[in-house]
GROMACS .gro file of C-alpha atoms in nm:
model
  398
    1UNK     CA    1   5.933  10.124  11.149
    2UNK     CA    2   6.284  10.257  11.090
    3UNK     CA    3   6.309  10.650  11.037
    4UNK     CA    4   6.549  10.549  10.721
    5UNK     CA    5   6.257  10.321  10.528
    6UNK     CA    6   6.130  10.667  10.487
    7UNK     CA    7   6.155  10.722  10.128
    8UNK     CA    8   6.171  11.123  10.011
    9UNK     CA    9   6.235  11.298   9.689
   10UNK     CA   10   6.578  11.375   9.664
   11UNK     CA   11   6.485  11.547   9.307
   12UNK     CA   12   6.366  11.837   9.470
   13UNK     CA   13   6.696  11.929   9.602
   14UNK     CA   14   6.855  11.890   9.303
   15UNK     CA   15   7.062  11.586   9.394
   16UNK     CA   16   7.305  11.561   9.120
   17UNK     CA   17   7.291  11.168   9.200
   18UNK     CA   18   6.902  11.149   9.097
   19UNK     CA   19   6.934  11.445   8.806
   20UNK     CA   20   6.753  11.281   8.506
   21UNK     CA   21   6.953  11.489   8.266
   22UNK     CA   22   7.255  11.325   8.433
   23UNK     CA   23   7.109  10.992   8.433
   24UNK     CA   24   7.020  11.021   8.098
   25UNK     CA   25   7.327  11.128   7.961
   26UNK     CA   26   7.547  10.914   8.175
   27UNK     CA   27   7.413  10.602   8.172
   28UNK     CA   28   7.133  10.604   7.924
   29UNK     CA   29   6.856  10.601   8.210
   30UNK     CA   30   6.511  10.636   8.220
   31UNK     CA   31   6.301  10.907   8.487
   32UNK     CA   32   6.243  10.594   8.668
   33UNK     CA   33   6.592  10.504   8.723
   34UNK     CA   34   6.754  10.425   9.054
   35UNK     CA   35   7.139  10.562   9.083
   36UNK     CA   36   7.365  10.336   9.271
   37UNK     CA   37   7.666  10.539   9.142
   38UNK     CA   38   7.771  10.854   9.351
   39UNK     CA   39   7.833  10.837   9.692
   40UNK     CA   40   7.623  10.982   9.903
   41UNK     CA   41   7.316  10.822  10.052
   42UNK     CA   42   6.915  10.854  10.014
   43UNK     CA   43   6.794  10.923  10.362
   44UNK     CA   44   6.738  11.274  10.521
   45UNK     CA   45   7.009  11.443  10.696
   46UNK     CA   46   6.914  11.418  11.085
   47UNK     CA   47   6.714  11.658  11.229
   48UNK     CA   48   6.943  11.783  11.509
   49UNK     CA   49   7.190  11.917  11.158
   50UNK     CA   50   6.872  11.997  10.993
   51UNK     CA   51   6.721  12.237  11.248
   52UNK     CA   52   7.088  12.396  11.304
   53UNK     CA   53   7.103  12.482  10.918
   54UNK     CA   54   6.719  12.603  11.012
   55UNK     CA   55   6.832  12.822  11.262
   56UNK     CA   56   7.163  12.964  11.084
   57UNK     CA   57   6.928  13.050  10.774
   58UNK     CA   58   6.676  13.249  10.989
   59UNK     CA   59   6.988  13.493  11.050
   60UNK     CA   60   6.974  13.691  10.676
   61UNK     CA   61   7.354  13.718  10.676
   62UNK     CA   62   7.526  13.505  10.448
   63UNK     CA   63   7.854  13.696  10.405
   64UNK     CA   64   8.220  13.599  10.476
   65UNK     CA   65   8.298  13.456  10.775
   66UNK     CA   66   8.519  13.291  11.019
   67UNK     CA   67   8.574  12.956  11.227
   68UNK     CA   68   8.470  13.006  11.562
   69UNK     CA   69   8.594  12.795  11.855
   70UNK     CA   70   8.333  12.614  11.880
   71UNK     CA   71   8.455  12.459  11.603
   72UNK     CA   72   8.723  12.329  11.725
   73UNK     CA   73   8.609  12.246  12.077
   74UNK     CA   74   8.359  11.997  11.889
   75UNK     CA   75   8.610  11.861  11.655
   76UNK     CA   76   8.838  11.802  11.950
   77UNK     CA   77   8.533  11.627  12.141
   78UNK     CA   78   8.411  11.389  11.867
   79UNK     CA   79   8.743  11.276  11.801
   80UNK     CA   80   8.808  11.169  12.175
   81UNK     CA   81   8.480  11.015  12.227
   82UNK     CA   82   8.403  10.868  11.902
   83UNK     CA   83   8.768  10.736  11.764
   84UNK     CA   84   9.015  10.754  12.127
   85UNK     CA   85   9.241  11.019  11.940
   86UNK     CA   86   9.336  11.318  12.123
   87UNK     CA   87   9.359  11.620  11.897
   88UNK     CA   88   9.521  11.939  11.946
   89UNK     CA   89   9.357  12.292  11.855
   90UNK     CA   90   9.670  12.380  11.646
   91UNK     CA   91   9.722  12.061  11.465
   92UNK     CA   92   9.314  12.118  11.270
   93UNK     CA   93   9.273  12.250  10.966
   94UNK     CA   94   8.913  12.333  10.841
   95UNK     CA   95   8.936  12.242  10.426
   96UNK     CA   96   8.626  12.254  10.149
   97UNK     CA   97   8.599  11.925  10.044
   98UNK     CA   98   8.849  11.597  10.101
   99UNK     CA   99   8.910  11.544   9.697
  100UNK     CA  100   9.050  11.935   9.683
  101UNK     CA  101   9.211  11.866   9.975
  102UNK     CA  102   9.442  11.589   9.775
  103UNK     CA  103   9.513  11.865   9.540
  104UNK     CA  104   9.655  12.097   9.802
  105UNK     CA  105   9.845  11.844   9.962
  106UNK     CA  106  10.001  11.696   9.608
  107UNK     CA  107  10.080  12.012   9.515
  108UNK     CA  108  10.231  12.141   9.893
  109UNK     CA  109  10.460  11.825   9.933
  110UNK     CA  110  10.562  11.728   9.598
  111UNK     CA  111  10.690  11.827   9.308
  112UNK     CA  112  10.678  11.767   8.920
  113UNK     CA  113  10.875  11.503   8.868
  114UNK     CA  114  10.790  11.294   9.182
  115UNK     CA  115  10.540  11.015   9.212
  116UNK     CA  116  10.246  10.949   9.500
  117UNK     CA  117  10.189  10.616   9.562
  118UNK     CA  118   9.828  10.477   9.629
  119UNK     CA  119   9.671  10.113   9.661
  120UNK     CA  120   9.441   9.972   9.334
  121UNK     CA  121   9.176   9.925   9.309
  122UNK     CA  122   9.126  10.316   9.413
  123UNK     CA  123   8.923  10.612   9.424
  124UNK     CA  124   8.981  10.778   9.124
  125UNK     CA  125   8.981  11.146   9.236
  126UNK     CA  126   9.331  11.007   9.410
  127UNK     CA  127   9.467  10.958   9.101
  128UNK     CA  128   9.317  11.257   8.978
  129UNK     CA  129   9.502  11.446   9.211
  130UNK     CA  130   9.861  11.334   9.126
  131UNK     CA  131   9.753  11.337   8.694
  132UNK     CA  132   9.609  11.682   8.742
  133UNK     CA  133   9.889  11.813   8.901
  134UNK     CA  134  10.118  11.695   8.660
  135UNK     CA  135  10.310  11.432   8.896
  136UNK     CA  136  10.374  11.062   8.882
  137UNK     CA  137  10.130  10.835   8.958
  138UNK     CA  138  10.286  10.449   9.117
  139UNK     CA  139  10.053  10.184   9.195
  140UNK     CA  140  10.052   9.889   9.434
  141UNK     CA  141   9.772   9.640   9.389
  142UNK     CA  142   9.591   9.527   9.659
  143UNK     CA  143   9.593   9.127   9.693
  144UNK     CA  144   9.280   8.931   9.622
  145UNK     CA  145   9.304   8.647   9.933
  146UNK     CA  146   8.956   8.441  10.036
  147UNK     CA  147   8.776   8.771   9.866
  148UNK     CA  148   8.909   9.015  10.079
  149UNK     CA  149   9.174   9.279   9.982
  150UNK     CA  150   9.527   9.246  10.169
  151UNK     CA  151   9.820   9.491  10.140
  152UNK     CA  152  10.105   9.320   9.922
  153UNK     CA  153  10.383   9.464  10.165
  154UNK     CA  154  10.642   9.341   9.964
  155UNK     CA  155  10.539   9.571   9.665
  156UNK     CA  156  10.460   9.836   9.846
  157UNK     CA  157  10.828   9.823  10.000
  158UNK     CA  158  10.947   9.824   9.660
  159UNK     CA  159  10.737  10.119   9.566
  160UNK     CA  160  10.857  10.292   9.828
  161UNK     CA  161  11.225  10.290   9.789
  162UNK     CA  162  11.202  10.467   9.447
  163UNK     CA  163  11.358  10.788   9.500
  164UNK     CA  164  11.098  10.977   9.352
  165UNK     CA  165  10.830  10.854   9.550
  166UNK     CA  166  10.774  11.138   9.813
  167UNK     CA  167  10.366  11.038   9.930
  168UNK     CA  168  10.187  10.718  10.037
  169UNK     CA  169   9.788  10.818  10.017
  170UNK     CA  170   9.624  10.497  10.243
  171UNK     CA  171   9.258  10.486  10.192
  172UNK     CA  172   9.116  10.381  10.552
  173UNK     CA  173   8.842  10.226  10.544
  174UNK     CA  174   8.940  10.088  10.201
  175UNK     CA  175   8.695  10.250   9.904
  176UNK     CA  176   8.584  10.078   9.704
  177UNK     CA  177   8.571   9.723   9.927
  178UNK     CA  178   8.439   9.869  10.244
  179UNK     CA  179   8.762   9.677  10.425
  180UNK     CA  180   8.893   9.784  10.743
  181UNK     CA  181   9.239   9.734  10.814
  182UNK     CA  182   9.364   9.578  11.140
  183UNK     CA  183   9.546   9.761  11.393
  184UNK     CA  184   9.876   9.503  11.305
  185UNK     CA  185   9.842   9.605  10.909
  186UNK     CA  186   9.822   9.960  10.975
  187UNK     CA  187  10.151   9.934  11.181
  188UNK     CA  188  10.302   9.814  10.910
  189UNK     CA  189  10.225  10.056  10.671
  190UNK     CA  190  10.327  10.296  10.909
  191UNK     CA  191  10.649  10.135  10.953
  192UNK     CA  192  10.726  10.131  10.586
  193UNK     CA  193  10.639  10.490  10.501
  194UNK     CA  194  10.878  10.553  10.850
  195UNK     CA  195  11.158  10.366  10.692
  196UNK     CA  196  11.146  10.494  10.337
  197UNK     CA  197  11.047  10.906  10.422
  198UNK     CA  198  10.743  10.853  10.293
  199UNK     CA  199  10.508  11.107  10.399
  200UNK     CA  200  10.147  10.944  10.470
  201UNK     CA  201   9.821  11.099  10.378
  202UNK     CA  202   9.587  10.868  10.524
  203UNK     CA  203   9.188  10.947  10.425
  204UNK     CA  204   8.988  10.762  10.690
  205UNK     CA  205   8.667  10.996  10.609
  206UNK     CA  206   8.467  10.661  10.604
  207UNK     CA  207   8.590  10.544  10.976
  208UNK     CA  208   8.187  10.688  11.106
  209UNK     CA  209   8.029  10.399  10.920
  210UNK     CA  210   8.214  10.121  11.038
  211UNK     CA  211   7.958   9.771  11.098
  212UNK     CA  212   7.843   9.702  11.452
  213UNK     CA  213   8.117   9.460  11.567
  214UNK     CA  214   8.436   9.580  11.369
  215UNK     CA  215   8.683   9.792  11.514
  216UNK     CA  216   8.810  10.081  11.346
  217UNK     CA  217   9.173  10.177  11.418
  218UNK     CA  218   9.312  10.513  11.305
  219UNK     CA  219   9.687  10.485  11.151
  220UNK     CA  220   9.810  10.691  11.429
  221UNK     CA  221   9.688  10.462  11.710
  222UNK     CA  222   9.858  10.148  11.507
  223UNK     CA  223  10.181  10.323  11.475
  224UNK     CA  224  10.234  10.596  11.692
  225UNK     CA  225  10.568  10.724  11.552
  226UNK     CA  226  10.396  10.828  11.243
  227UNK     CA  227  10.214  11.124  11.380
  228UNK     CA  228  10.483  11.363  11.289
  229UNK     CA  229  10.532  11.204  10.929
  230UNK     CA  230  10.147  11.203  10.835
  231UNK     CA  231   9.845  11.419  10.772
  232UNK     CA  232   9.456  11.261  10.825
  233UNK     CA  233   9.216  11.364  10.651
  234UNK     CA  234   8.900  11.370  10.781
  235UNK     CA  235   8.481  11.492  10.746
  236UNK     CA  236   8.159  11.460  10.844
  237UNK     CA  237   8.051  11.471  10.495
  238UNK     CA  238   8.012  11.053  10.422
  239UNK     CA  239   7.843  10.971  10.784
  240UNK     CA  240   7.597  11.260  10.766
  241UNK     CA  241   7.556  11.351  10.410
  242UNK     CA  242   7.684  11.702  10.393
  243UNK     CA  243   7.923  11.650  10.091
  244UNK     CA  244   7.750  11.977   9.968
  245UNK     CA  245   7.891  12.189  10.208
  246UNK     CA  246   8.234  12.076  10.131
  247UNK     CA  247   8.329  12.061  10.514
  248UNK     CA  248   8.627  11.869  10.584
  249UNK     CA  249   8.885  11.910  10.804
  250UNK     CA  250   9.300  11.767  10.803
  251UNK     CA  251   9.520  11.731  11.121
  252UNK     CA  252   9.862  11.807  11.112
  253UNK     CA  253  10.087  11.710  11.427
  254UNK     CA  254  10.380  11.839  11.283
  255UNK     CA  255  10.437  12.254  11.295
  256UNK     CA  256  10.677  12.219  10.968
  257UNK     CA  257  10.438  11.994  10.762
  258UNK     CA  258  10.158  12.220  10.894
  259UNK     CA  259  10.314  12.554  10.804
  260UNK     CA  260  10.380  12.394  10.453
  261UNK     CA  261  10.009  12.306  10.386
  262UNK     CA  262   9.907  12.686  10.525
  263UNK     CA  263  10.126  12.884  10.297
  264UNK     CA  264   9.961  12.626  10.013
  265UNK     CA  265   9.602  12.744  10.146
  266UNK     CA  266   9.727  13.099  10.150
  267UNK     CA  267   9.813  13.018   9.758
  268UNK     CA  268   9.537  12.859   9.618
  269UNK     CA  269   9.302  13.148   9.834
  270UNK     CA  270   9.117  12.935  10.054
  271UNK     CA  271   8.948  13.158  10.308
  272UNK     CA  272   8.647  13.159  10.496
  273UNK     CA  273   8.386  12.906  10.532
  274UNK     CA  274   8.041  12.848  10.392
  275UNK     CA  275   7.760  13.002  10.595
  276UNK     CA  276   7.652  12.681  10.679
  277UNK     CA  277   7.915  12.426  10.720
  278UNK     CA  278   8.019  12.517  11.076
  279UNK     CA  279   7.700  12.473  11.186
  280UNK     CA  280   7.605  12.173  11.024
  281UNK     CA  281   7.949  11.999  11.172
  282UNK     CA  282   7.887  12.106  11.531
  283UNK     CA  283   7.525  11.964  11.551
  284UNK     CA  284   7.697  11.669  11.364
  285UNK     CA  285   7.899  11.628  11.616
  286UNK     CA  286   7.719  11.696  11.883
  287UNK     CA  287   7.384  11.575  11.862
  288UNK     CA  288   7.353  11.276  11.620
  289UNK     CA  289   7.521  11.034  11.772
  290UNK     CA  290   7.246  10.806  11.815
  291UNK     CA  291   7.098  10.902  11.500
  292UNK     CA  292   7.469  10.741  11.359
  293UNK     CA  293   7.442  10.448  11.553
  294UNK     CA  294   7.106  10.334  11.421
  295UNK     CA  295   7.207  10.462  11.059
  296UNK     CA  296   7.526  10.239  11.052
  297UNK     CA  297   7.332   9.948  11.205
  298UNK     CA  298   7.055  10.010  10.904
  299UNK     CA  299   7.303  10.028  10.638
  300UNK     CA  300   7.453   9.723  10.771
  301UNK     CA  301   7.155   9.502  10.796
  302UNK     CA  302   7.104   9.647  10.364
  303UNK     CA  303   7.444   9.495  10.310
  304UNK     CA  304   7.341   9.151  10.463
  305UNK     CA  305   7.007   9.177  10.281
  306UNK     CA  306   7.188   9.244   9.886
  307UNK     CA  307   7.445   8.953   9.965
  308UNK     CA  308   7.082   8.690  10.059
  309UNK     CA  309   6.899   8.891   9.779
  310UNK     CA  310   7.185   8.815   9.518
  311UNK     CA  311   7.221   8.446   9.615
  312UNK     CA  312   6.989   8.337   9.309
  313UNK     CA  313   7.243   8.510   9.082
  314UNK     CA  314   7.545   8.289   9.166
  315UNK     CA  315   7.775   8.435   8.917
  316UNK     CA  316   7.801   8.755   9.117
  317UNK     CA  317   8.044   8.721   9.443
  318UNK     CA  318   7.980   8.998   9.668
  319UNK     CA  319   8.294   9.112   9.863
  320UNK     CA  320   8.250   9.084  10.213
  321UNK     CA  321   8.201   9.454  10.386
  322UNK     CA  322   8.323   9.570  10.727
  323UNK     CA  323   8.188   9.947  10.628
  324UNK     CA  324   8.032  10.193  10.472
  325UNK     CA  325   7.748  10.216  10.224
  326UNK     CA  326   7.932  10.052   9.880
  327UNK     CA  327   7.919   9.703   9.798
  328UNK     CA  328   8.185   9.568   9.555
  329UNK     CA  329   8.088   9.256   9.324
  330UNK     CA  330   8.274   9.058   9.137
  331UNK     CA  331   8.044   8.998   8.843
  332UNK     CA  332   8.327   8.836   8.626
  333UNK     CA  333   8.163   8.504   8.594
  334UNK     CA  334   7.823   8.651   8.453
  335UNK     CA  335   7.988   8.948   8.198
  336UNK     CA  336   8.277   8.865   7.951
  337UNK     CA  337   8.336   9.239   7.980
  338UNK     CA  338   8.298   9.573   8.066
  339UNK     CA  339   8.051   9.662   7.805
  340UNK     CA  340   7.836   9.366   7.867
  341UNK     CA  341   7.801   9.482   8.226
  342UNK     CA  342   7.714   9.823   8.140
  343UNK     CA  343   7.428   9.670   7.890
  344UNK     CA  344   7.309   9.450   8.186
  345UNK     CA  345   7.303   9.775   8.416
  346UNK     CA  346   7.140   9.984   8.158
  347UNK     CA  347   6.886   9.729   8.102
  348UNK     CA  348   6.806   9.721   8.456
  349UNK     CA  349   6.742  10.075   8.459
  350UNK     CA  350   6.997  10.135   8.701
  351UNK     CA  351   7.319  10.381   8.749
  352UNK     CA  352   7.602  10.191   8.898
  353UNK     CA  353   8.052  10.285   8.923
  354UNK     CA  354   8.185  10.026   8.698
  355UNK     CA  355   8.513   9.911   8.787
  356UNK     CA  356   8.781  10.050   8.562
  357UNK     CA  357   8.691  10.374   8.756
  358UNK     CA  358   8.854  10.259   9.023
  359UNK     CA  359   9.260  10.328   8.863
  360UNK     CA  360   9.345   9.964   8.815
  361UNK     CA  361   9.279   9.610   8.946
  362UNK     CA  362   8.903   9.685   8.900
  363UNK     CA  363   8.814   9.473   8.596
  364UNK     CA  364   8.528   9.277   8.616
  365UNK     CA  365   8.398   9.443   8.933
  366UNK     CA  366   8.136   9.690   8.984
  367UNK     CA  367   8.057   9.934   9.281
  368UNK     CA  368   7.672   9.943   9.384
  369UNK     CA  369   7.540  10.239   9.670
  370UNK     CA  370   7.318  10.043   9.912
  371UNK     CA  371   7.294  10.361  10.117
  372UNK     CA  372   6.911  10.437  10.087
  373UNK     CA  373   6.585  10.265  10.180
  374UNK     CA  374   6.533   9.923  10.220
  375UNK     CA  375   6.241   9.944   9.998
  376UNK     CA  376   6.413  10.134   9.727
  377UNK     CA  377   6.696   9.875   9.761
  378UNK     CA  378   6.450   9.619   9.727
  379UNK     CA  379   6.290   9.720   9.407
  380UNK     CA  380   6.716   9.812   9.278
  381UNK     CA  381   6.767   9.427   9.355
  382UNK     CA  382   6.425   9.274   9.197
  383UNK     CA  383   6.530   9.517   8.915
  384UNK     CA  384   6.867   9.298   8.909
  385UNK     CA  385   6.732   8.953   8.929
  386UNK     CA  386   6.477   8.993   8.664
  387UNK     CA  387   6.695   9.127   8.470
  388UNK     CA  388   6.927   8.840   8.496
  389UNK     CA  389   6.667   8.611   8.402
  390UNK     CA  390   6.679   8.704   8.070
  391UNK     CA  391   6.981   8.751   8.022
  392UNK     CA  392   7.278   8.579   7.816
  393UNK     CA  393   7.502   8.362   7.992
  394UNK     CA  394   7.930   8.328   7.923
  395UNK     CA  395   7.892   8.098   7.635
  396UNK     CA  396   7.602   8.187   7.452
  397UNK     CA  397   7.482   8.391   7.177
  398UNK     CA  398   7.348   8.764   7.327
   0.00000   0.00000   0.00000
């Protein structure tokens, strides 16, 4: 039997996914809910990053401290062997957390009255990050083709030759679809963002969970000649569940861009590391790369088992996935709106992202996190079906 049918209580920890006061509150959930809403995933960390957290808490020092080589040695390593990119020591920057990370790099690289431009449907905390920091926010909707998202290159062009527009965030993998873009799209970006001085923050923190079969290509492998116009953002945090320890890391080619982004560190006091993120990274890094393998090939088979599972509910079209742990369904055939959905999801005693989260261009969809045990993702889909069975069709009375 798989290691990840093992079910565990993620209560215990204080998981604010499976909180029932946030559950409650939220979504109007029961104790015996199960949340398909936040992203992280219900299996336990491997034991190789368990142990070294084990081992670093045995020491009873958890004061300031600083980012050893090691650090960067592993960084350097993973990035070689798992992706083909070679990294520099100088070009790494150690951050707390991708979605801050926006923040700093909004705030470093634009000002006030300029605009970031960003793909829809999106993440919101991108969004979040130009709003909060009081600059313009400029859309370009991802095409619906066959039920996959495509770039509209035309609009994006467009976009992009508005003066004000100083930042192109690309979301690589794509969240919330799970898409991975081809090496020949990605060169395109790149080439647009070249032509129009766009500089290109491209968050590929999903690339560790891509399906057995699909090749991931980093936006600096497609286009080359962006390297010294673009930052990446990457972080163990999605592939090995550490989003609590707010380790991420950017990469910065470029000395000017990366002496911009340190004096915005230096401003917003971002110092030393948590006790335990280093740590956690290295063994990451190091030692779990066959615990990845067989996680990614798990999660991949619970994607092809919720698209069979949903079959008897026809109105629901399940995007095709080439990653990650999200599925995205277009439920717009079942639910004449938003509301509806949230009654059906409610009903079903389950927590789910609906899809005017997601910026724009999400109406009508919803985001479901298959990321945990096939058994618990059994009894979310029964939950689903029988749920359906009663309920109201387009057309007649609730």
């Amino acid at each position: 039997m798989s290691q990840f049918n093992r079910l565990f209580d993620r209560k215990a920890g204080n998981a604010r996914k499976w909180a029932d006061q946030v559950l409650a509150e939220k979504f109007g959930l029961t104790a015996n809910a199960i949340p398909m809403d936040l992203a992280d995933f219900d299996f336990p960390v491997a034991p190789p990053i368990h142990q070294a957290i084990m081992t670093r808490a045995a020491v009873p020092d958890y004061s300031y401290t600083y980012i050893p080589e090691a650090f960067y040695e592993t960084v350097i390593a993973w990035n070689a062997r798992r992706f083909g990119l070679q990294l520099e020591k100088d070009w790494i920057k150690l951050s707390y957390g991708t979605v801050p990370t926006l923040h700093y790099l909004v705030q470093a690289f634009t000002e006030q009255n300029e605009a970031v431009l960003i793909n829809t449907p999106a993440y919101d905390p991108f969004a979040e990050a130009v709003r909060n920091n009081h600059r313009q926010l400029a859309t370009s909707p991802l095409m619906l083709v066959d039920n996959r998202y495509e770039f509209d290159f035309a609009d994006m062009a467009a976009k992009m030759q508005r003066p004000d527009v100083k930042m192109f965030i690309l979301c690589s993998p794509q969240n919330p679809s799970g898409r991975v873009w081809t090496a020949e799209e990605l060169a395109r970006v790149g080439e647009l963002c070249r032509q129009h001085q766009v500089l290109l923050i491209s968050d590929e923190i999903h690339r560790d969970i891509v399906y057995p079969g699909v090749t991931f290509t980093s936006i600096w492998q497609a286009c080359p000649a962006i390297q010294s116009q673009s930052i990446l953002c990457l972080s163990p945090n999605k592939a090995f569940n550490l989003g609590g320890l707010k380790t991420s890391y950017v990469v910065i080619p470029d000395p000017a861009i990366r002496a911009r982004l340190n004096a915005q560190f230096v401003a917003n006091s971002i110092t030393s590391p948590n006790s335990f993120a280093v740590p956690a990274l290295i063994a990451a890094y190091t030692d779990c790369d066959a615990w990845l393998d067989e996680m990614v090939a798990y999660v991949a088979a619970n994607f092809a088992y919720l698209v069979n599972r949903l079959q008897v509910i026809p109105e629901i079209q399940v995007m095709p996935s080439d990653s990650g742990f999200l599925a995205w369904l277009d439920t717009q055939r079942l639910f004449p709106d938003e509301t509806a959905m949230k009654r059906f999801f409610t009903a079903a005693d389950l927590s789910c992202v609906v899809g005017s989260y997601f910026v724009a261009d999400g109406g009508g969809f919803v985001r479901l996190n298959i990321g945990m045990p096939r058994p618990l993702l059994k009894e979310a889909l029964d939950r689903m079906v029988a749920t359906y069975a009663t309920w109201p069709r387009i057309g007649q009375e609730a």
